[in-house]
Coordinates of C-alpha atoms in Angstrom, one line a residue:
Chain A
X290 CA 0.0 0.0 0.0
X291 CA 1.3 3.4 -0.9
X292 CA 2.3 5.5 2.1
X293 CA 2.2 9.3 2.2
X294 CA 3.9 9.4 5.5
X295 CA 6.6 7.6 7.5
X296 CA 4.5 5.7 9.9
X297 CA 4.4 1.9 9.9
X298 CA 1.8 0.3 7.6
X299 CA 0.7 -3.3 7.9
X300 CA 0.1 -5.3 4.8
X301 CA -3.5 -4.8 3.6
X302 CA -5.5 -6.3 0.8
X303 CA -7.5 -3.9 -1.3
X304 CA -10.7 -5.8 -1.4
X305 CA -13.3 -3.0 -1.6
X306 CA -16.4 -4.0 -3.6
X307 CA -19.1 -2.0 -5.4
X308 CA -21.5 -0.3 -3.0
X309 CA -24.7 -0.7 -4.9
X310 CA -26.5 -3.4 -6.9
X311 CA -29.0 -2.9 -9.6
X312 CA -32.6 -4.0 -8.8
X313 CA -36.1 -3.7 -10.3
X314 CA -39.1 -3.0 -8.0
X315 CA -42.8 -2.5 -8.8
X316 CA -44.1 0.9 -8.0
X317 CA -47.6 2.0 -6.8
X318 CA -48.8 1.8 -10.4
X319 CA -47.7 -1.9 -10.6
X320 CA -45.0 -0.8 -13.0
X321 CA -41.4 -1.9 -12.9
X322 CA -38.8 0.7 -11.9
X323 CA -35.1 0.1 -12.3
X324 CA -32.8 1.4 -9.6
X325 CA -30.1 0.4 -7.1
X326 CA -30.0 -0.8 -3.6
X327 CA -27.1 -0.7 -1.1
X328 CA -25.0 -3.8 -0.8
X329 CA -24.8 -5.4 2.6
X330 CA -22.2 -8.1 3.3
X331 CA -21.2 -10.2 6.3
X332 CA -17.5 -10.0 7.1
X333 CA -16.2 -12.3 9.9
X334 CA -13.0 -11.1 11.6
X335 CA -10.5 -13.8 12.6
X336 CA -7.7 -12.4 14.9
X337 CA -4.8 -14.8 14.8
X338 CA -7.1 -17.5 13.5
X339 CA -9.6 -16.9 16.3
X340 CA -13.2 -15.9 15.3
X341 CA -13.9 -12.5 16.9
X342 CA -17.0 -11.0 15.3
X343 CA -19.2 -10.7 12.2
X344 CA -19.7 -7.2 10.9
X345 CA -22.4 -6.3 8.4
X346 CA -20.9 -3.8 6.0
X347 CA -21.4 -2.1 2.6
X348 CA -17.9 -3.6 1.9
X349 CA -16.3 -0.7 0.1
X350 CA -13.4 -0.2 2.6
X351 CA -13.2 -3.4 4.5
X352 CA -9.5 -3.1 5.6
X353 CA -10.0 0.4 7.0
X354 CA -13.2 -0.8 8.8
X355 CA -11.4 -3.7 10.4
X356 CA -8.4 -1.5 11.4
X357 CA -10.8 1.1 13.0
X358 CA -12.9 -1.5 14.6
X359 CA -9.9 -3.3 16.2
X360 CA -8.6 0.1 17.4
X361 CA -12.0 1.4 18.7
X362 CA -12.6 -1.9 20.5
X363 CA -9.2 -1.5 22.2
X364 CA -8.3 -5.0 21.0
X365 CA -5.1 -3.7 19.4
X366 CA -3.5 -0.5 20.5
X367 CA -0.4 -0.3 18.5
X368 CA -0.5 -0.4 14.7
X369 CA 3.0 -2.1 14.6
X370 CA 1.4 -5.2 16.3
X371 CA -0.4 -6.0 13.0
X372 CA 1.4 -7.9 10.3
X373 CA -1.4 -8.0 7.8
X374 CA -5.1 -7.9 7.2
X375 CA -6.4 -10.1 4.4
X376 CA -10.0 -9.8 3.3
X377 CA -11.5 -12.6 1.3
X378 CA -15.1 -12.1 0.1
X379 CA -15.5 -15.7 -1.2
X380 CA -15.5 -16.9 2.4
X381 CA -16.7 -13.5 3.8
X382 CA -13.7 -13.5 6.2
X383 CA -10.9 -11.2 7.2
X384 CA -7.7 -12.7 8.6
X385 CA -5.9 -10.3 10.9
X386 CA -2.4 -11.6 11.7
X387 CA -0.3 -10.0 14.5
X388 CA 3.4 -10.4 15.0
X389 CA 3.3 -11.6 18.6
X390 CA -0.4 -12.3 19.4
X391 CA -2.6 -10.0 21.5
X392 CA -1.9 -9.9 25.2
X393 CA -5.0 -10.4 27.4
X394 CA -7.3 -11.2 24.4
X395 CA -9.4 -13.5 26.5
X396 CA -9.9 -10.8 29.1
X397 CA -10.7 -8.2 26.4
X398 CA -13.2 -10.5 24.8
X399 CA -14.7 -11.3 28.2
X400 CA -15.2 -7.7 28.8
X401 CA -16.9 -7.4 25.4
X402 CA -19.4 -10.0 26.5
X403 CA -20.5 -7.8 29.3
X404 CA -20.8 -4.5 27.6
X405 CA -21.1 -5.0 23.8
X406 CA -24.4 -4.8 22.1
X407 CA -27.2 -2.6 21.3
X408 CA -25.3 0.6 21.8
X409 CA -25.1 0.3 18.1
X410 CA -22.5 -2.4 18.2
X411 CA -19.9 -0.9 20.4
X412 CA -18.1 -1.7 23.6
X413 CA -19.9 1.1 25.5
X414 CA -18.4 0.3 28.9
X415 CA -14.8 0.5 27.8
X416 CA -15.4 3.6 25.8
X417 CA -16.9 5.4 28.7
X418 CA -14.0 4.5 30.9
X419 CA -11.5 6.2 28.6
X420 CA -13.5 9.5 28.3
X421 CA -11.9 11.0 31.4
X422 CA -8.5 10.9 29.7
X423 CA -9.7 12.9 26.7
X424 CA -9.0 16.7 26.4
X425 CA -10.0 18.4 23.2
X426 CA -8.6 21.7 22.1
X427 CA -11.0 24.7 21.8
X428 CA -11.1 25.7 18.2
X429 CA -13.0 28.4 16.4
X430 CA -15.3 27.4 13.5
X431 CA -16.4 30.0 10.9
X432 CA -20.0 29.9 9.7
X433 CA -18.6 30.4 6.2
X434 CA -16.5 27.2 6.7
X435 CA -19.6 25.3 7.7
X436 CA -21.3 26.4 4.5
X437 CA -18.3 25.6 2.4
X438 CA -18.1 22.0 3.9
X439 CA -21.8 21.4 3.4
X440 CA -21.4 22.5 -0.2
X441 CA -18.5 20.2 -0.8
X442 CA -20.3 17.3 1.0
X443 CA -23.3 17.7 -1.2
X444 CA -21.3 16.3 -4.0
X445 CA -20.1 13.3 -2.0
X446 CA -23.3 11.6 -1.0
X447 CA -23.1 9.4 -4.1
X448 CA -24.2 6.0 -2.8
X449 CA -27.0 7.5 -0.8
X450 CA -28.2 9.3 -3.8
X451 CA -27.9 6.2 -5.9
X452 CA -29.1 3.5 -3.6
X453 CA -30.3 5.0 -0.3
X454 CA -30.0 3.0 2.9
X455 CA -26.5 4.1 3.8
X456 CA -24.9 6.6 6.2
X457 CA -22.0 8.8 5.2
X458 CA -19.2 10.1 7.4
X459 CA -16.5 12.6 6.4
X460 CA -13.3 13.9 7.8
X461 CA -13.0 17.6 6.9
X462 CA -10.1 20.1 7.0
X463 CA -11.4 23.6 6.5
X464 CA -13.8 23.2 3.6
X465 CA -11.9 20.3 2.1
X466 CA -13.2 16.7 2.4
X467 CA -10.1 14.5 3.2
X468 CA -12.1 11.3 3.4
X469 CA -15.7 10.3 2.8
X470 CA -17.0 6.9 3.7
X471 CA -20.4 5.4 3.5
X472 CA -21.7 2.2 5.0
X473 CA -25.0 0.5 5.9
X474 CA -24.2 1.3 9.6
X475 CA -22.9 4.7 10.7
X476 CA -20.8 2.9 13.4
X477 CA -19.0 1.2 10.5
X478 CA -18.4 4.5 8.6
X479 CA -16.9 6.1 11.7
X480 CA -14.8 3.0 12.4
X481 CA -13.4 3.1 8.9
X482 CA -12.5 6.8 9.2
X483 CA -10.8 6.0 12.6
X484 CA -8.9 3.2 10.8
X485 CA -7.7 5.6 8.1
X486 CA -6.6 8.1 10.7
X487 CA -4.8 5.4 12.7
X488 CA -3.1 4.1 9.6
X489 CA -1.8 7.5 8.6
X490 CA -1.3 9.0 12.1
X491 CA -3.7 11.8 11.1
X492 CA -4.2 14.4 13.9
X493 CA -7.8 15.2 14.8
X494 CA -7.4 18.6 16.5
X495 CA -7.7 20.6 13.3
X496 CA -10.5 18.5 11.7
X497 CA -14.3 18.6 11.6
X498 CA -16.2 15.3 11.6
X499 CA -19.3 15.2 9.5
X500 CA -22.0 12.6 9.5
X501 CA -25.4 12.2 7.8
X502 CA -26.5 10.2 10.9
X503 CA -27.7 11.2 14.3
X504 CA -25.3 12.4 17.0
X505 CA -25.8 9.7 19.6
X506 CA -23.5 9.1 22.6
X507 CA -21.6 6.5 20.6
X508 CA -20.8 9.0 17.8
X509 CA -19.7 11.7 20.2
X510 CA -17.5 9.3 22.1
X511 CA -15.8 7.9 19.0
X512 CA -15.2 11.3 17.5
X513 CA -13.8 12.5 20.8
X514 CA -11.5 9.6 20.9
X515 CA -10.3 10.5 17.4
X516 CA -9.3 13.9 18.9
X517 CA -11.7 15.8 16.8
X518 CA -13.3 18.8 18.5
X519 CA -16.1 19.7 16.1
X520 CA -19.0 17.5 15.0
X521 CA -21.4 18.4 12.2
X522 CA -24.5 16.4 11.4
X523 CA -27.4 16.5 8.9
X524 CA -29.6 14.8 11.5
X525 CA -30.5 15.4 15.1
X526 CA -28.9 15.0 18.5
X527 CA -29.7 12.8 21.4
X528 CA -29.7 13.9 25.0
X529 CA -26.7 11.8 26.0
X530 CA -24.8 12.9 22.9
X531 CA -25.4 16.4 24.0
X532 CA -24.4 15.8 27.6
X533 CA -21.1 14.1 26.5
X534 CA -20.3 16.9 24.1
X535 CA -20.9 19.4 26.9
X536 CA -18.6 17.4 29.3
X537 CA -15.8 17.1 26.8
X538 CA -16.1 20.6 25.2
X539 CA -17.1 19.4 21.7
X540 CA -18.8 21.8 19.4
X541 CA -22.0 20.1 18.3
X542 CA -23.7 21.4 15.1
X543 CA -26.8 19.4 13.9
X544 CA -29.6 19.7 11.5
X545 CA -27.1 21.2 9.0
X546 CA -28.5 21.4 5.5
X547 CA -28.4 24.2 3.0
X548 CA -28.1 27.4 5.0
X549 CA -29.7 26.0 8.1
X550 CA -28.0 24.6 11.2
X551 CA -28.4 24.4 14.9
X552 CA -25.5 24.7 17.4
X553 CA -26.3 22.5 20.4
X554 CA -23.0 23.0 22.2
X555 CA -20.0 25.3 21.8
X556 CA -21.8 28.3 20.3
X557 CA -19.1 30.5 21.7
X558 CA -16.7 28.8 19.3
X559 CA -18.7 29.7 16.2
X560 CA -17.8 32.9 14.3
X561 CA -21.0 34.0 12.6
X562 CA -19.3 35.5 9.6
X563 CA -21.9 34.4 7.0
X564 CA -25.3 35.1 8.5
X565 CA -28.0 34.7 5.8
X566 CA -30.3 37.5 4.7
X567 CA -32.8 38.1 7.5
X568 CA -35.8 37.6 5.1
X569 CA -34.7 33.9 5.0
X570 CA -35.3 33.6 8.7
X571 CA -38.2 31.3 9.5
X572 CA -41.1 32.7 11.4
X573 CA -41.5 29.6 13.6
X574 CA -39.0 29.6 16.5
X575 CA -40.0 26.4 18.0
X576 CA -38.2 24.1 15.7
X577 CA -34.9 23.3 17.3
Chain B
X275 CA -49.7 -6.0 35.1
X276 CA -53.1 -6.2 33.5
X277 CA -53.5 -9.2 31.2
X278 CA -55.7 -9.3 28.2
X279 CA -55.1 -13.0 27.6
X280 CA -54.5 -16.1 29.5
X281 CA -50.8 -16.4 29.0
X282 CA -48.3 -16.3 31.8
X283 CA -47.0 -12.8 32.7
X284 CA -43.9 -12.1 34.7
X285 CA -43.9 -9.3 37.2
X286 CA -42.8 -6.1 35.4
X287 CA -42.1 -2.6 36.6
X288 CA -43.7 0.2 34.6
X289 CA -40.6 2.4 34.4
X290 CA -41.1 4.1 31.1
X291 CA -39.7 7.7 31.0
X292 CA -40.4 10.7 28.8
X293 CA -39.0 10.4 25.3
X294 CA -37.9 14.0 24.7
X295 CA -36.1 16.7 26.7
X296 CA -36.4 20.4 26.1
X297 CA -33.3 22.2 24.7
X298 CA -32.3 25.5 23.3
X299 CA -29.9 25.7 20.3
X300 CA -28.5 28.6 18.3
X301 CA -29.6 28.8 14.7
X302 CA -27.7 30.1 11.6
X303 CA -28.7 33.6 12.6
X304 CA -27.1 33.2 16.0
X305 CA -30.6 33.3 17.5
X306 CA -31.8 30.9 20.2
X307 CA -34.4 28.4 19.2
X308 CA -36.3 26.3 21.7
X309 CA -37.0 22.7 20.8
X310 CA -36.7 19.1 22.0
X311 CA -34.2 16.3 21.6
X312 CA -34.6 12.6 22.0
X313 CA -33.6 11.1 25.3
X314 CA -30.9 8.5 25.3
X315 CA -30.3 6.3 28.4
X316 CA -27.9 3.5 29.3
X317 CA -29.7 0.5 30.8
X318 CA -27.6 -2.3 32.0
X319 CA -29.2 -5.7 32.2
X320 CA -28.4 -8.1 35.1
X321 CA -29.7 -11.6 34.5
X322 CA -29.9 -13.3 37.9
X323 CA -27.4 -10.7 39.2
X324 CA -24.9 -11.3 36.4
X325 CA -24.1 -8.3 34.2
X326 CA -25.0 -9.1 30.7
X327 CA -25.1 -6.0 28.5
X328 CA -25.7 -2.2 28.4
X329 CA -28.4 -1.1 26.0
X330 CA -28.7 2.5 24.9
X331 CA -32.4 3.3 24.7
X332 CA -34.9 6.1 24.6
X333 CA -36.3 4.5 27.7
X334 CA -40.1 4.7 27.1
X335 CA -40.7 0.9 27.2
X336 CA -37.7 -0.6 29.0
X337 CA -39.5 -3.8 30.2
X338 CA -40.7 -4.7 26.7
X339 CA -37.2 -3.9 25.3
X340 CA -35.5 -6.2 27.8
X341 CA -38.1 -9.0 27.2
X342 CA -37.7 -8.8 23.5
X343 CA -33.9 -8.5 23.7
X344 CA -33.6 -11.6 26.0
X345 CA -35.9 -13.5 23.6
X346 CA -34.2 -12.4 20.4
X347 CA -30.8 -13.2 21.8
X348 CA -32.1 -16.7 22.6
X349 CA -31.0 -16.2 26.2
X350 CA -34.5 -17.1 27.5
X351 CA -36.8 -19.2 25.4
X352 CA -39.7 -19.7 27.7
X353 CA -41.6 -16.7 29.3
X354 CA -42.4 -18.8 32.3
X355 CA -38.7 -18.9 33.2
X356 CA -38.9 -15.2 34.2
X357 CA -40.1 -14.3 37.6
X358 CA -39.7 -10.5 37.3
X359 CA -38.0 -7.6 35.5
X360 CA -37.3 -4.6 37.6
X361 CA -36.1 -1.4 35.9
X362 CA -34.4 1.2 38.1
X363 CA -33.3 4.4 36.4
X364 CA -31.4 5.7 39.4
X365 CA -28.8 3.1 38.9
X366 CA -29.6 2.6 35.2
X367 CA -30.1 -1.1 35.8
X368 CA -32.6 -3.7 35.0
X369 CA -32.7 -6.8 37.2
X370 CA -34.1 -9.9 35.5
X371 CA -34.8 -12.7 37.9
X372 CA -35.6 -16.2 36.7
X373 CA -37.1 -19.0 38.8
X374 CA -34.4 -21.6 38.1
X375 CA -31.5 -19.8 36.5
X376 CA -30.6 -20.0 32.8
X377 CA -29.2 -23.3 31.6
X378 CA -26.1 -23.0 29.5
X379 CA -25.8 -19.2 30.1
X380 CA -22.0 -19.3 29.9
X381 CA -22.1 -21.0 26.6
X382 CA -24.7 -18.7 25.3
X383 CA -22.7 -15.7 26.4
X384 CA -19.6 -17.2 24.9
X385 CA -21.3 -17.5 21.6
X386 CA -22.3 -13.9 21.9
X387 CA -18.7 -12.9 22.1
X388 CA -18.0 -14.5 18.8
X389 CA -20.9 -13.1 16.8
X390 CA -22.4 -10.1 18.5
X391 CA -21.5 -6.7 17.4
X392 CA -21.6 -4.3 14.6
X393 CA -24.5 -6.0 12.9
X394 CA -26.4 -3.3 14.7
X395 CA -26.0 -5.0 18.0
X396 CA -27.4 -8.4 17.3
X397 CA -26.2 -12.0 17.5
X398 CA -26.0 -12.4 13.8
X399 CA -24.6 -15.9 13.8
X400 CA -27.3 -17.5 15.9
X401 CA -30.1 -15.6 14.1
X402 CA -28.9 -16.9 10.8
X403 CA -28.8 -20.5 12.1
X404 CA -32.4 -20.4 13.0
X405 CA -33.6 -19.1 9.6
X406 CA -33.9 -22.5 8.1
X407 CA -36.6 -23.4 10.5
X408 CA -38.8 -20.4 9.6
X409 CA -41.7 -20.8 7.2
X410 CA -44.0 -17.8 6.6
X411 CA -47.5 -18.0 5.3
X412 CA -48.3 -16.4 1.9
X413 CA -50.8 -13.6 2.5
X414 CA -52.4 -11.1 0.1
X415 CA -51.9 -7.4 0.9
X416 CA -54.3 -4.8 -0.6
X417 CA -52.8 -1.5 -1.9
X418 CA -55.7 0.2 -0.1
X419 CA -54.6 -1.4 3.1
X420 CA -51.0 -0.1 2.6
X421 CA -52.5 3.4 2.1
X422 CA -54.7 3.0 5.2
X423 CA -51.7 2.0 7.3
X424 CA -49.6 4.8 6.1
X425 CA -52.3 7.3 6.9
X426 CA -52.7 5.9 10.4
X427 CA -49.0 5.8 10.9
X428 CA -48.6 9.4 9.9
X429 CA -50.4 10.3 13.2
X430 CA -48.0 8.1 15.3
X431 CA -44.6 9.5 14.6
X432 CA -44.9 11.8 17.5
X433 CA -41.4 11.7 19.1
X434 CA -39.8 11.9 15.7
X435 CA -41.8 14.9 14.9
X436 CA -41.0 16.5 18.2
X437 CA -37.4 15.6 18.7
X438 CA -36.1 13.7 15.7
X439 CA -33.3 11.3 16.1
X440 CA -35.5 8.2 16.7
X441 CA -36.8 5.3 14.7
X442 CA -40.4 4.1 14.8
X443 CA -41.6 0.6 14.4
X444 CA -45.2 -0.6 14.4
X445 CA -47.2 -3.7 14.5
X446 CA -50.2 -3.4 12.2
X447 CA -53.4 -5.5 11.7
X448 CA -55.2 -4.4 8.6
X449 CA -55.1 -0.6 8.7
X450 CA -55.0 -0.6 12.5
X451 CA -51.8 0.1 14.5
X452 CA -51.7 -2.3 17.4
X453 CA -48.4 -1.1 18.8
X454 CA -46.1 1.8 17.9
X455 CA -42.7 2.0 19.5
X456 CA -39.9 4.5 19.0
X457 CA -36.3 4.3 20.1
X458 CA -32.9 5.8 19.4
X459 CA -32.0 2.5 17.7
X460 CA -34.3 0.7 15.4
X461 CA -33.0 -2.7 16.8
X462 CA -34.4 -1.5 20.2
X463 CA -37.8 -0.6 18.7
X464 CA -38.1 -4.0 17.0
X465 CA -36.9 -5.8 20.1
X466 CA -39.6 -4.0 22.2
X467 CA -42.3 -5.0 19.7
X468 CA -41.0 -8.6 19.9
X469 CA -41.2 -8.4 23.7
X470 CA -44.8 -7.3 23.5
X471 CA -45.7 -10.0 21.1
X472 CA -43.9 -12.6 23.3
X473 CA -45.6 -11.4 26.5
X474 CA -49.1 -11.5 24.9
X475 CA -48.5 -14.6 22.7
X476 CA -49.5 -12.4 19.7
X477 CA -49.5 -14.3 16.4
X478 CA -47.5 -12.7 13.5
X479 CA -49.0 -14.4 10.4
X480 CA -51.8 -11.8 10.1
X481 CA -49.7 -8.7 10.8
X482 CA -47.7 -6.2 8.9
X483 CA -44.5 -4.8 10.4
X484 CA -43.8 -1.2 9.7
X485 CA -40.5 0.7 10.3
X486 CA -39.3 4.2 9.5
X487 CA -35.8 2.6 9.2
X488 CA -34.0 0.7 6.5
X489 CA -34.7 -2.9 5.8
X490 CA -31.3 -4.4 6.5
X491 CA -30.7 -8.2 7.0
X492 CA -31.2 -7.7 10.8
X493 CA -34.6 -6.2 10.4
X494 CA -35.8 -8.9 7.9
X495 CA -34.4 -11.7 10.1
X496 CA -36.1 -10.4 13.3
X497 CA -39.4 -9.8 11.7
X498 CA -39.3 -13.2 10.1
X499 CA -38.7 -14.7 13.6
X500 CA -41.7 -12.9 14.8
X501 CA -43.7 -14.8 12.1
X502 CA -44.7 -11.7 10.2
X503 CA -44.9 -12.1 6.5
X504 CA -45.1 -8.5 5.3
X505 CA -42.6 -5.7 5.9
X506 CA -43.3 -2.0 5.1
X507 CA -40.7 0.7 5.4
X508 CA -40.4 4.4 4.8
X509 CA -36.7 3.9 3.9
X510 CA -34.7 1.8 1.6
X511 CA -33.6 -1.8 1.3
X512 CA -30.2 -3.4 1.5
X513 CA -29.1 -6.2 -0.8
X514 CA -28.9 -8.8 2.0
X515 CA -32.3 -7.7 3.4
X516 CA -33.8 -8.3 -0.1
X517 CA -32.0 -11.7 -0.5
X518 CA -33.3 -12.9 2.9
X519 CA -36.8 -11.7 2.1
X520 CA -36.7 -13.6 -1.2
X521 CA -35.4 -16.7 0.6
X522 CA -38.1 -16.7 3.2
X523 CA -41.0 -15.4 1.0
X524 CA -41.4 -12.1 2.8
X525 CA -43.3 -9.3 1.1
X526 CA -40.9 -6.3 1.1
X527 CA -42.4 -2.9 0.5
X528 CA -40.1 0.1 0.9
X529 CA -39.9 3.8 0.2
X530 CA -43.5 4.0 1.3
X531 CA -44.6 7.5 1.8
X532 CA -47.8 9.3 0.7
X533 CA -49.1 7.4 -2.3
X534 CA -45.6 6.1 -3.3
X535 CA -44.1 2.7 -2.5
X536 CA -41.9 0.2 -4.2
X537 CA -42.4 -3.6 -3.9
X538 CA -39.0 -5.2 -3.8
X539 CA -40.2 -8.7 -3.2
X540 CA -43.6 -10.6 -3.2
X541 CA -45.3 -8.3 -5.8
X542 CA -47.5 -11.3 -6.7
X543 CA -49.0 -10.9 -3.2
X544 CA -50.1 -7.3 -3.7
X545 CA -53.6 -6.6 -4.9
X546 CA -53.4 -3.3 -6.7
X547 CA -56.9 -2.2 -5.8
X548 CA -56.1 1.5 -5.3
X549 CA -53.8 2.6 -8.1
X550 CA -53.4 6.4 -8.1
X551 CA -54.5 8.6 -11.0
X552 CA -52.0 8.1 -13.9
X553 CA -51.2 11.8 -14.1
X554 CA -49.5 11.4 -10.7
X555 CA -47.1 9.0 -12.3
X556 CA -43.5 10.3 -12.3
X557 CA -41.8 10.7 -15.6
X558 CA -38.4 9.4 -14.3
X559 CA -38.3 5.6 -14.2
X560 CA -34.8 5.2 -12.8
X561 CA -35.7 5.9 -9.1
X562 CA -36.2 2.6 -7.5

């Protein structure tokens, strides 16, 4: 794999597949309509030949997804432990081979049993434990930068536009999109971005994380762990997502679409340098 | 708890909480806007005093969620094993007490370690194994019934309309909504409906399952296990969701909103008795 930096890179396959499949459905007139649906594939991770988990994924960036998943689950903390990741779609498996095994794997998997699950498929307990250690820088975000990002992002939602049923996440620097990943689950898309950042030792402090999905506790925690201080979403916010953002000082901007957005936390970090014309202001005020 | 039938009912608390919390956010004009956001609460399940999992939930129907979760995870197969479920929000815990313990719990939890996870928080492996045993009846669905359901459902999306950031699922009989549950995760909403059906020994063969969320493999599998032969969604379909529906003979209707819908599987079971006026037909045909 080509490296743009001097960090260590494990050997990775490049087994990304097409995101959408053609399909014909009957509409309300009983007439056939051609279109596309999002792919969804089961990928079972074997860590040093031991079966760990089955992820359901779009399958476009399986190696980054596995890297980010291993990292976010705290199963592997040092990239240099990993010799290779080999994704094979014929068997729906990903072989992760380490140099020296994973110390305390049994204990780590035991922990997983207790806390993994419906928190959208993450190890919630462990994630929460680590939050105390996180300090995020306070950065200023320009309103014009938000609009610039939204404009650029508009051009990136390709799979969604083609096939629907996916979530997109993006890593942004100023108004530039450094990485845009879609998946059938938003936790996969954020894991894949984490995998990319881990692989390239990308700092988070100067980035904005964008997602089409909702800002739940899991999203806020994962993005905080990536060291990113600003979160931008097309969707809404949950109460726990907001509370965690308040605790960690994350700027939380949601319902961002066109010229509209709502700042749920960190409004003091927003520089309102591009306020729209007042006649565009909605009359209803009870729509946060 | 009041019983409307003669099945056994374990003792359940009634600890549902409000779904939304008031919040003020700053809009793009830098002006405050009052609104609501969806609650999100961590609920840790203790099965006979043993910590099993932490679920992130809206918290409106915690007992049904836990019942359905235990059932769908195959941890408890017989309702009469359960003495009581006590939800206590002060500690964020739910105590599930059985009469005689759960046989093979270690093994069941061990299995969970292998297969649980990013498949939206379900035990994908076990679920797949059971699919072979499922046979669903072939039922006819009237187009007029679909429109009737959509009309009734329109009045039910209350939390979504108020706070956003939630998914709704409904159990429908003809055009009547028997149960409507919203949660921050669609897997929770479907689990809670499964819990309700388990508790009341509700048959699935004559029902339609509606969801605002996407029809992924997990949704199709869970609904099939509930014995429901028709799935209706406001959102899209994934490829694996479609393949599973084809395999099990589930009628799959997606993108259902207003007069529009797309039948992805089981079109032969739809009686087109309410085809809209032809002038409403869109010109573009490439939008399945």
